[in-house]
Amino acid sequence: MAVKVLVVDDSGFFRRRVTEILAGDPQIQVVGTANNGREAIEQTLALHPDVITMDYEMPVMDGIEAVRQIMQRCPTPVIMFSSLTYEGARVSLDALDAGAADYLPKNFEDISRNPDKVRQMLCERVTALARTNRRSLGLHSTPSPAAAPAPGLASRPASSLSSSAPARPTAAPAPSAPVKNSPAPRKRSYKLVAIGTSTGGPVALQKVLTQLPANFPAPLLLVQHMPAAFTKAFAERLDKLCRISVKEAEDGDVLRPGRALLAPGGKQMMVDSRGVVRILPGDERLNYKPCVDVTFGSAAKAFQDKVLAVVLTGMGADGREGARMLKQAGSSVWAQDEASCVIYGMPMAVAKANLADGIYNLDEIGRYLAELG
């Protein structure tokens, strides 16, 4: 059955282009369009789409307020479009807080110059969200007028349509046989905790990091697939919400306990044995910028068996080969379980390769990390 999509944008040009792109995929059916937030709510209630694409700036009612009301009245996965700017990052994070399921930077130049790339990425994002784990999104399997308000950013994912996204995005995996969750891990000390994630990551990272105490005993490196313009705003938001400190990593930063460094979008983050972070230009040969495998691999070389790597929700398999290097060095690897993932791709790749020492739900990961102290 085709994925039903509602396209919402006050720009006739963008509305038509998004409709044309989606209509070119036989797995997708555009069931309606709207040019403001109020129309979006009315169309959602009438058409019950599987996924909604939503612009932010619109007359009558903006996209964020529309998302908020849709989540209260007819919970549906929403992809929010926003500009590739610092302000666009703020809008995207606000949209997640309102209940959006994902976001994509709105780039007219990409639509004109790289239509095939945009078509592939948008269609795969839509189909992935239509098949996503609705329970992890906080959505009901069927629309409910009495649905409670969305709980906010702590239960919403995000991703990107940018240089930091994969050149060949992988669709959400088909449902697999459930992997049994692991018993609580044995307590041990680590010189570094490294966390990698993609689709659903901003939500997952917030849920995990807000559980950590200010005196968390290890430094953290965070790798989230995200555009260059977005990572600074995301790090600032996490820093305000968490008891540990969080900042966007800069070349020459030194690891220290109780501080998390977020890899800047469009670049690669590595660490050496002295605990000095190196930020390198994004290699065009690599699909992901930043890349979890690159950071995990450097951590394995720098700290051998003293690393705890955590692979959270995300499309694709980034992190698997880095996890392999860490395991060969004697380090530990945790993977998020399928039930709490938005997209069970990256953690599944690690689990299927038998690289995970522990498989835990998102709440357990935060709790077990907090207990390291």
Tab-separated table of C-alpha atoms in Angstrom:
chain	number	residue	atom	x	y	z
A	1	MET	CA	0.000	0.000	0.000
A	2	ALA	CA	1.332	3.435	-0.947
A	3	VAL	CA	2.451	5.882	1.737
A	4	LYS	CA	-0.081	8.729	1.934
A	5	VAL	CA	1.531	12.182	2.188
A	6	LEU	CA	0.150	15.652	2.855
A	7	VAL	CA	2.347	18.488	1.491
A	8	VAL	CA	2.114	21.807	3.365
A	9	ASP	CA	3.835	24.987	2.133
A	10	ASP	CA	2.720	28.540	1.364
A	11	SER	CA	5.057	28.663	-1.658
A	12	GLY	CA	3.229	27.360	-4.720
A	13	PHE	CA	6.564	26.574	-6.370
A	14	PHE	CA	7.872	24.522	-3.465
A	15	ARG	CA	4.521	22.799	-2.962
A	16	ARG	CA	4.479	21.740	-6.627
A	17	ARG	CA	8.112	20.608	-6.615
A	18	VAL	CA	7.723	18.517	-3.458
A	19	THR	CA	4.514	17.025	-4.853
A	20	GLU	CA	6.222	16.180	-8.162
A	21	ILE	CA	9.205	14.610	-6.376
A	22	LEU	CA	7.028	12.453	-4.148
A	23	ALA	CA	4.593	11.536	-6.931
A	24	GLY	CA	7.513	10.101	-8.917
A	25	ASP	CA	7.882	7.308	-6.372
A	26	PRO	CA	5.382	4.477	-6.907
A	27	GLN	CA	5.421	3.760	-3.168
A	28	ILE	CA	4.152	7.260	-2.331
A	29	GLN	CA	0.792	8.942	-2.952
A	30	VAL	CA	0.317	12.674	-2.342
A	31	VAL	CA	-3.242	12.776	-1.020
A	32	GLY	CA	-3.489	16.530	-0.527
A	33	THR	CA	-1.786	19.907	-0.150
A	34	ALA	CA	-2.242	22.929	2.109
A	35	ASN	CA	-0.805	26.451	2.054
A	36	ASN	CA	-0.977	27.348	5.761
A	37	GLY	CA	-1.018	25.717	9.166
A	38	ARG	CA	-4.743	25.898	9.670
A	39	GLU	CA	-5.406	24.158	6.342
A	40	ALA	CA	-2.817	21.553	7.330
A	41	ILE	CA	-4.783	20.683	10.460
A	42	GLU	CA	-8.062	20.485	8.529
A	43	GLN	CA	-6.517	18.290	5.809
A	44	THR	CA	-4.871	16.027	8.360
A	45	LEU	CA	-8.180	15.430	10.124
A	46	ALA	CA	-9.940	14.790	6.793
A	47	LEU	CA	-7.311	12.704	4.969
A	48	HIS	CA	-5.384	10.908	7.743
A	49	PRO	CA	-2.030	10.933	5.900
A	50	ASP	CA	0.804	8.631	6.938
A	51	VAL	CA	3.376	11.450	6.764
A	52	ILE	CA	3.185	15.253	6.498
A	53	THR	CA	5.828	17.565	5.027
A	54	MET	CA	5.545	20.996	6.651
A	55	ASP	CA	7.015	24.435	6.000
A	56	TYR	CA	7.760	26.719	8.953
A	57	GLU	CA	6.967	30.256	7.795
A	58	MET	CA	3.352	30.426	6.592
A	59	PRO	CA	0.434	32.864	6.913
A	60	VAL	CA	-2.573	32.314	9.211
A	61	MET	CA	-0.690	29.742	11.327
A	62	ASP	CA	3.005	28.839	11.236
A	63	GLY	CA	4.288	25.299	10.922
A	64	ILE	CA	5.336	24.837	14.546
A	65	GLU	CA	1.907	25.720	15.917
A	66	ALA	CA	0.327	23.477	13.281
A	67	VAL	CA	2.563	20.585	14.349
A	68	ARG	CA	1.655	21.172	17.973
A	69	GLN	CA	-2.071	21.039	17.237
A	70	ILE	CA	-1.772	18.052	14.884
A	71	MET	CA	0.041	16.102	17.596
A	72	GLN	CA	-2.783	16.859	20.008
A	73	ARG	CA	-5.634	16.039	17.641
A	74	CYS	CA	-4.349	13.499	15.105
A	75	PRO	CA	-0.758	12.416	15.839
A	76	THR	CA	1.101	11.939	12.547
A	77	PRO	CA	4.832	11.866	11.656
A	78	VAL	CA	5.790	15.339	10.385
A	79	ILE	CA	8.903	16.336	8.435
A	80	MET	CA	9.605	20.034	8.990
A	81	PHE	CA	11.425	22.031	6.297
A	82	SER	CA	13.708	24.847	7.473
A	83	SER	CA	16.600	26.915	6.121
A	84	LEU	CA	20.249	25.874	6.326
A	85	THR	CA	21.114	28.611	8.832
A	86	TYR	CA	21.645	28.963	12.565
A	87	GLU	CA	18.104	30.350	12.781
A	88	GLY	CA	16.897	27.409	10.709
A	89	ALA	CA	18.526	25.099	13.238
A	90	ARG	CA	16.666	26.816	16.061
A	91	VAL	CA	13.393	26.475	14.150
A	92	SER	CA	14.055	22.789	13.482
A	93	LEU	CA	14.782	22.086	17.136
A	94	ASP	CA	11.662	24.029	18.143
A	95	ALA	CA	9.691	21.919	15.659
A	96	LEU	CA	10.981	18.756	17.281
A	97	ASP	CA	9.981	20.177	20.637
A	98	ALA	CA	6.474	20.733	19.238
A	99	GLY	CA	6.307	17.116	18.096
A	100	ALA	CA	7.778	16.936	14.571
A	101	ALA	CA	9.245	13.558	13.741
A	102	ASP	CA	12.071	14.776	11.506
A	103	TYR	CA	13.404	17.795	9.658
A	104	LEU	CA	15.034	18.543	6.338
A	105	PRO	CA	16.833	21.761	5.411
A	106	LYS	CA	14.922	23.621	2.707
A	107	ASN	CA	17.417	24.260	-0.052
A	108	PHE	CA	16.048	25.593	-3.357
A	109	GLU	CA	19.516	25.403	-4.918
A	110	ASP	CA	19.725	21.644	-4.294
A	111	ILE	CA	16.295	21.156	-5.861
A	112	SER	CA	17.451	22.956	-9.000
A	113	ARG	CA	20.987	21.537	-9.254
A	114	ASN	CA	20.631	18.055	-7.768
A	115	PRO	CA	17.029	16.974	-8.379
A	116	ASP	CA	17.854	13.256	-8.443
A	117	LYS	CA	19.703	13.421	-5.116
A	118	VAL	CA	16.889	15.414	-3.511
A	119	ARG	CA	14.288	13.010	-4.905
A	120	GLN	CA	16.070	9.973	-3.507
A	121	MET	CA	16.667	11.473	-0.087
A	122	LEU	CA	13.184	12.920	0.379
A	123	CYS	CA	11.361	9.799	-0.821
A	124	GLU	CA	13.447	7.480	1.333
A	125	ARG	CA	12.980	9.741	4.348
A	126	VAL	CA	9.217	9.737	3.862
A	127	THR	CA	8.964	5.964	3.418
A	128	ALA	CA	11.270	5.379	6.384
A	129	LEU	CA	9.127	7.520	8.663
A	130	ALA	CA	5.960	5.848	7.434
A	131	ARG	CA	7.421	2.520	8.563
A	132	THR	CA	9.092	3.832	11.662
A	133	ASN	CA	8.529	2.596	15.169
A	134	ARG	CA	5.440	4.667	16.000
A	135	ARG	CA	5.638	3.757	19.658
A	136	SER	CA	9.112	5.325	19.890
A	137	LEU	CA	7.698	8.483	18.330
A	138	GLY	CA	4.941	8.646	20.911
A	139	LEU	CA	2.304	8.266	18.168
A	140	HIS	CA	-0.801	6.115	18.235
A	141	SER	CA	-1.227	3.477	15.558
A	142	THR	CA	-4.533	5.106	14.637
A	143	PRO	CA	-5.463	8.791	14.903
A	144	SER	CA	-7.141	9.714	18.166
A	145	PRO	CA	-8.930	13.013	18.791
A	146	ALA	CA	-8.277	12.589	22.491
A	147	ALA	CA	-4.549	12.132	22.061
A	148	ALA	CA	-2.471	13.824	24.734
A	149	PRO	CA	-0.184	16.704	23.768
A	150	ALA	CA	3.194	15.681	22.406
A	151	PRO	CA	5.751	15.357	25.196
A	152	GLY	CA	8.351	17.491	23.441
A	153	LEU	CA	11.888	17.136	22.161
A	154	ALA	CA	12.655	14.267	24.499
A	155	SER	CA	10.552	12.015	22.287
A	156	ARG	CA	11.197	13.265	18.744
A	157	PRO	CA	13.896	12.544	16.131
A	158	ALA	CA	15.717	14.610	13.542
A	159	SER	CA	17.969	14.144	10.569
A	160	SER	CA	19.203	16.158	7.633
A	161	LEU	CA	19.210	16.580	3.886
A	162	SER	CA	22.696	17.990	3.589
A	163	SER	CA	26.369	17.196	3.194
A	164	SER	CA	26.276	15.485	6.577
A	165	ALA	CA	23.646	13.016	5.407
A	166	PRO	CA	24.579	9.831	3.529
A	167	ALA	CA	25.176	10.199	-0.188
A	168	ARG	CA	23.128	7.033	-0.631
A	169	PRO	CA	20.587	6.962	2.166
A	170	THR	CA	19.370	3.597	3.274
A	171	ALA	CA	15.675	2.993	3.744
A	172	ALA	CA	14.409	1.892	7.109
A	173	PRO	CA	15.039	-1.802	7.593
A	174	ALA	CA	12.208	-4.258	7.451
A	175	PRO	CA	11.060	-5.517	10.832
A	176	SER	CA	13.442	-8.132	12.169
A	177	ALA	CA	13.263	-10.837	14.792
A	178	PRO	CA	13.540	-9.087	18.158
A	179	VAL	CA	16.921	-9.250	19.904
A	180	LYS	CA	16.678	-9.948	23.605
A	181	ASN	CA	17.827	-7.104	25.818
A	182	SER	CA	20.911	-7.659	27.951
A	183	PRO	CA	21.284	-7.789	31.723
A	184	ALA	CA	22.715	-4.705	33.444
A	185	PRO	CA	26.376	-4.154	32.553
A	186	ARG	CA	29.174	-4.739	35.026
A	187	LYS	CA	30.576	-1.521	36.410
A	188	ARG	CA	34.002	-0.513	35.124
A	189	SER	CA	35.854	2.718	34.475
A	190	TYR	CA	36.416	4.212	31.038
A	191	LYS	CA	38.683	6.932	29.696
A	192	LEU	CA	36.092	7.888	27.081
A	193	VAL	CA	32.425	7.429	26.250
A	194	ALA	CA	31.722	7.811	22.515
A	195	ILE	CA	28.146	7.980	21.227
A	196	GLY	CA	27.063	7.755	17.574
A	197	THR	CA	23.598	8.311	16.123
A	198	SER	CA	21.607	9.569	13.132
A	199	THR	CA	17.821	9.691	12.564
A	200	GLY	CA	16.212	10.144	15.967
A	201	GLY	CA	19.519	11.150	17.496
A	202	PRO	CA	18.778	14.632	18.854
A	203	VAL	CA	15.922	13.159	20.847
A	204	ALA	CA	17.877	10.121	21.985
A	205	LEU	CA	20.933	12.155	22.954
A	206	GLN	CA	18.833	14.533	25.020
A	207	LYS	CA	17.158	11.647	26.854
A	208	VAL	CA	20.500	10.005	27.614
A	209	LEU	CA	22.617	13.046	28.445
A	210	THR	CA	20.076	14.696	30.742
A	211	GLN	CA	20.374	11.667	33.027
A	212	LEU	CA	24.101	12.188	33.614
A	213	PRO	CA	25.360	13.948	36.766
A	214	ALA	CA	27.554	17.051	36.608
A	215	ASN	CA	30.457	15.031	38.029
A	216	PHE	CA	30.223	12.320	35.361
A	217	PRO	CA	33.663	10.653	35.534
A	218	ALA	CA	34.475	10.343	31.826
A	219	PRO	CA	34.674	12.708	28.849
A	220	LEU	CA	32.202	12.148	26.018
A	221	LEU	CA	32.406	12.469	22.237
A	222	LEU	CA	29.103	12.767	20.362
A	223	VAL	CA	28.632	12.103	16.646
A	224	GLN	CA	25.232	13.085	15.232
A	225	HIS	CA	24.573	13.184	11.477
A	226	MET	CA	23.550	16.831	11.129
A	227	PRO	CA	24.243	19.820	8.824
A	228	ALA	CA	27.119	22.168	9.625
A	229	ALA	CA	24.761	25.055	10.389
A	230	PHE	CA	22.845	22.999	12.950
A	231	THR	CA	25.397	21.409	15.273
A	232	LYS	CA	26.331	24.595	17.175
A	233	ALA	CA	22.683	25.349	17.979
A	234	PHE	CA	22.094	21.734	19.000
A	235	ALA	CA	25.134	21.703	21.292
A	236	GLU	CA	23.980	24.950	22.901
A	237	ARG	CA	20.524	23.528	23.526
A	238	LEU	CA	21.932	20.361	25.081
A	239	ASP	CA	24.244	22.437	27.280
A	240	LYS	CA	21.267	24.343	28.689
A	241	LEU	CA	19.327	21.144	29.398
A	242	CYS	CA	22.093	18.943	30.827
A	243	ARG	CA	24.041	18.955	34.074
A	244	ILE	CA	27.201	18.004	32.185
A	245	SER	CA	28.597	20.648	29.832
A	246	VAL	CA	28.140	20.262	26.078
A	247	LYS	CA	29.819	22.202	23.279
A	248	GLU	CA	30.469	21.896	19.573
A	249	ALA	CA	33.964	20.445	19.243
A	250	GLU	CA	36.791	22.635	17.998
A	251	ASP	CA	40.217	21.584	16.798
A	252	GLY	CA	42.548	21.353	19.793
A	253	ASP	CA	39.842	20.792	22.426
A	254	VAL	CA	41.058	18.538	25.246
A	255	LEU	CA	38.919	15.770	26.701
A	256	ARG	CA	37.812	16.298	30.276
A	257	PRO	CA	35.401	14.464	32.573
A	258	GLY	CA	31.837	15.729	32.610
A	259	ARG	CA	32.080	17.459	29.219
A	260	ALA	CA	30.609	16.274	25.927
A	261	LEU	CA	32.035	17.447	22.605
A	262	LEU	CA	29.677	17.305	19.610
A	263	ALA	CA	31.247	16.718	16.203
A	264	PRO	CA	30.648	19.716	13.913
A	265	GLY	CA	28.493	19.009	10.860
A	266	GLY	CA	30.323	18.623	7.547
A	267	LYS	CA	33.615	17.654	9.252
A	268	GLN	CA	35.276	14.661	10.895
A	269	MET	CA	36.209	14.375	14.564
A	270	MET	CA	39.160	12.321	15.799
A	271	VAL	CA	40.980	12.035	19.118
A	272	ASP	CA	44.599	11.165	19.923
A	273	SER	CA	46.165	9.348	22.870
A	274	ARG	CA	46.773	12.674	24.669
A	275	GLY	CA	43.053	13.326	24.654
A	276	VAL	CA	43.350	16.127	22.110
A	277	VAL	CA	40.504	16.403	19.609
A	278	ARG	CA	41.220	16.986	15.942
A	279	ILE	CA	38.587	18.404	13.583
A	280	LEU	CA	39.328	17.592	9.973
A	281	PRO	CA	37.682	18.565	6.675
A	282	GLY	CA	34.925	16.212	5.556
A	283	ASP	CA	36.379	13.690	3.115
A	284	GLU	CA	34.162	13.552	0.022
A	285	ARG	CA	34.834	9.815	-0.251
A	286	LEU	CA	32.937	9.248	2.998
A	287	ASN	CA	29.152	9.162	2.949
A	288	TYR	CA	28.809	10.686	6.404
A	289	LYS	CA	30.211	13.981	7.647
A	290	PRO	CA	30.620	13.586	10.578
A	291	CYS	CA	31.162	9.836	10.502
A	292	VAL	CA	30.751	7.607	13.560
A	293	ASP	CA	33.221	5.052	12.189
A	294	VAL	CA	35.962	7.703	11.942
A	295	THR	CA	35.543	8.857	15.540
A	296	PHE	CA	35.178	5.328	16.934
A	297	GLY	CA	38.230	4.177	14.980
A	298	SER	CA	40.416	6.969	16.320
A	299	ALA	CA	39.195	6.269	19.864
A	300	ALA	CA	40.149	2.603	19.490
A	301	LYS	CA	43.654	3.573	18.443
A	302	ALA	CA	44.019	6.209	21.167
A	303	PHE	CA	42.549	4.411	24.192
A	304	GLN	CA	42.512	0.718	23.276
A	305	ASP	CA	40.295	-1.112	25.809
A	306	LYS	CA	39.275	1.975	27.832
A	307	VAL	CA	36.377	3.152	25.627
A	308	LEU	CA	32.645	2.654	25.974
A	309	ALA	CA	30.935	3.136	22.610
A	310	VAL	CA	27.164	3.562	22.365
A	311	VAL	CA	25.278	3.258	19.067
A	312	LEU	CA	21.841	4.859	19.083
A	313	THR	CA	18.929	5.094	16.648
A	314	GLY	CA	19.679	5.871	13.010
A	315	MET	CA	19.432	4.775	9.386
A	316	GLY	CA	22.241	2.859	7.733
A	317	ALA	CA	25.219	1.125	9.348
A	318	ASP	CA	27.597	3.936	10.344
A	319	GLY	CA	29.359	2.904	13.543
A	320	ARG	CA	29.560	-0.811	12.798
A	321	GLU	CA	33.138	-0.838	11.509
A	322	GLY	CA	34.269	1.575	14.213
A	323	ALA	CA	32.639	-0.680	16.789
A	324	ARG	CA	34.518	-3.621	15.276
A	325	MET	CA	37.821	-1.775	15.770
A	326	LEU	CA	36.893	-0.968	19.359
A	327	LYS	CA	35.974	-4.571	20.108
A	328	GLN	CA	39.267	-5.777	18.625
A	329	ALA	CA	41.043	-3.372	20.991
A	330	GLY	CA	39.099	-4.727	23.980
A	331	SER	CA	36.635	-1.876	24.484
A	332	SER	CA	32.915	-2.186	25.230
A	333	VAL	CA	30.004	-1.484	22.857
A	334	TRP	CA	26.349	-0.903	23.719
A	335	ALA	CA	23.521	-0.739	21.187
A	336	GLN	CA	20.023	0.684	21.545
A	337	ASP	CA	17.235	-1.882	21.317
A	338	GLU	CA	14.739	-2.019	18.459
A	339	ALA	CA	11.706	-1.184	20.597
A	340	SER	CA	13.018	2.246	21.620
A	341	CYS	CA	14.643	3.172	18.276
A	342	VAL	CA	12.986	5.507	15.797
A	343	ILE	CA	14.951	3.797	13.015
A	344	TYR	CA	16.558	0.475	13.892
A	345	GLY	CA	19.430	0.645	11.424
A	346	MET	CA	22.756	1.557	13.018
A	347	PRO	CA	22.162	-0.393	16.255
A	348	MET	CA	20.871	-3.364	14.253
A	349	ALA	CA	24.048	-3.400	12.149
A	350	VAL	CA	26.137	-3.561	15.319
A	351	ALA	CA	23.935	-6.226	16.936
A	352	LYS	CA	23.799	-8.410	13.801
A	353	ALA	CA	27.601	-8.299	13.552
A	354	ASN	CA	27.739	-9.615	17.157
A	355	LEU	CA	29.644	-6.526	18.277
A	356	ALA	CA	27.315	-5.399	21.080
A	357	ASP	CA	28.254	-6.251	24.662
A	358	GLY	CA	24.862	-4.979	25.743
A	359	ILE	CA	21.540	-4.153	24.074
A	360	TYR	CA	19.438	-1.722	26.092
A	361	ASN	CA	16.447	0.559	25.712
A	362	LEU	CA	17.019	4.288	25.707
A	363	ASP	CA	16.074	4.850	29.357
A	364	GLU	CA	18.383	2.038	30.457
A	365	ILE	CA	21.305	3.488	28.506
A	366	GLY	CA	21.016	6.809	30.314
A	367	ARG	CA	20.603	5.118	33.684
A	368	TYR	CA	23.506	2.710	33.209
A	369	LEU	CA	25.778	5.522	32.032
A	370	ALA	CA	24.839	7.601	35.090
A	371	GLU	CA	25.763	4.655	37.290
A	372	LEU	CA	29.330	4.695	35.957
A	373	GLY	CA	29.894	7.529	38.413
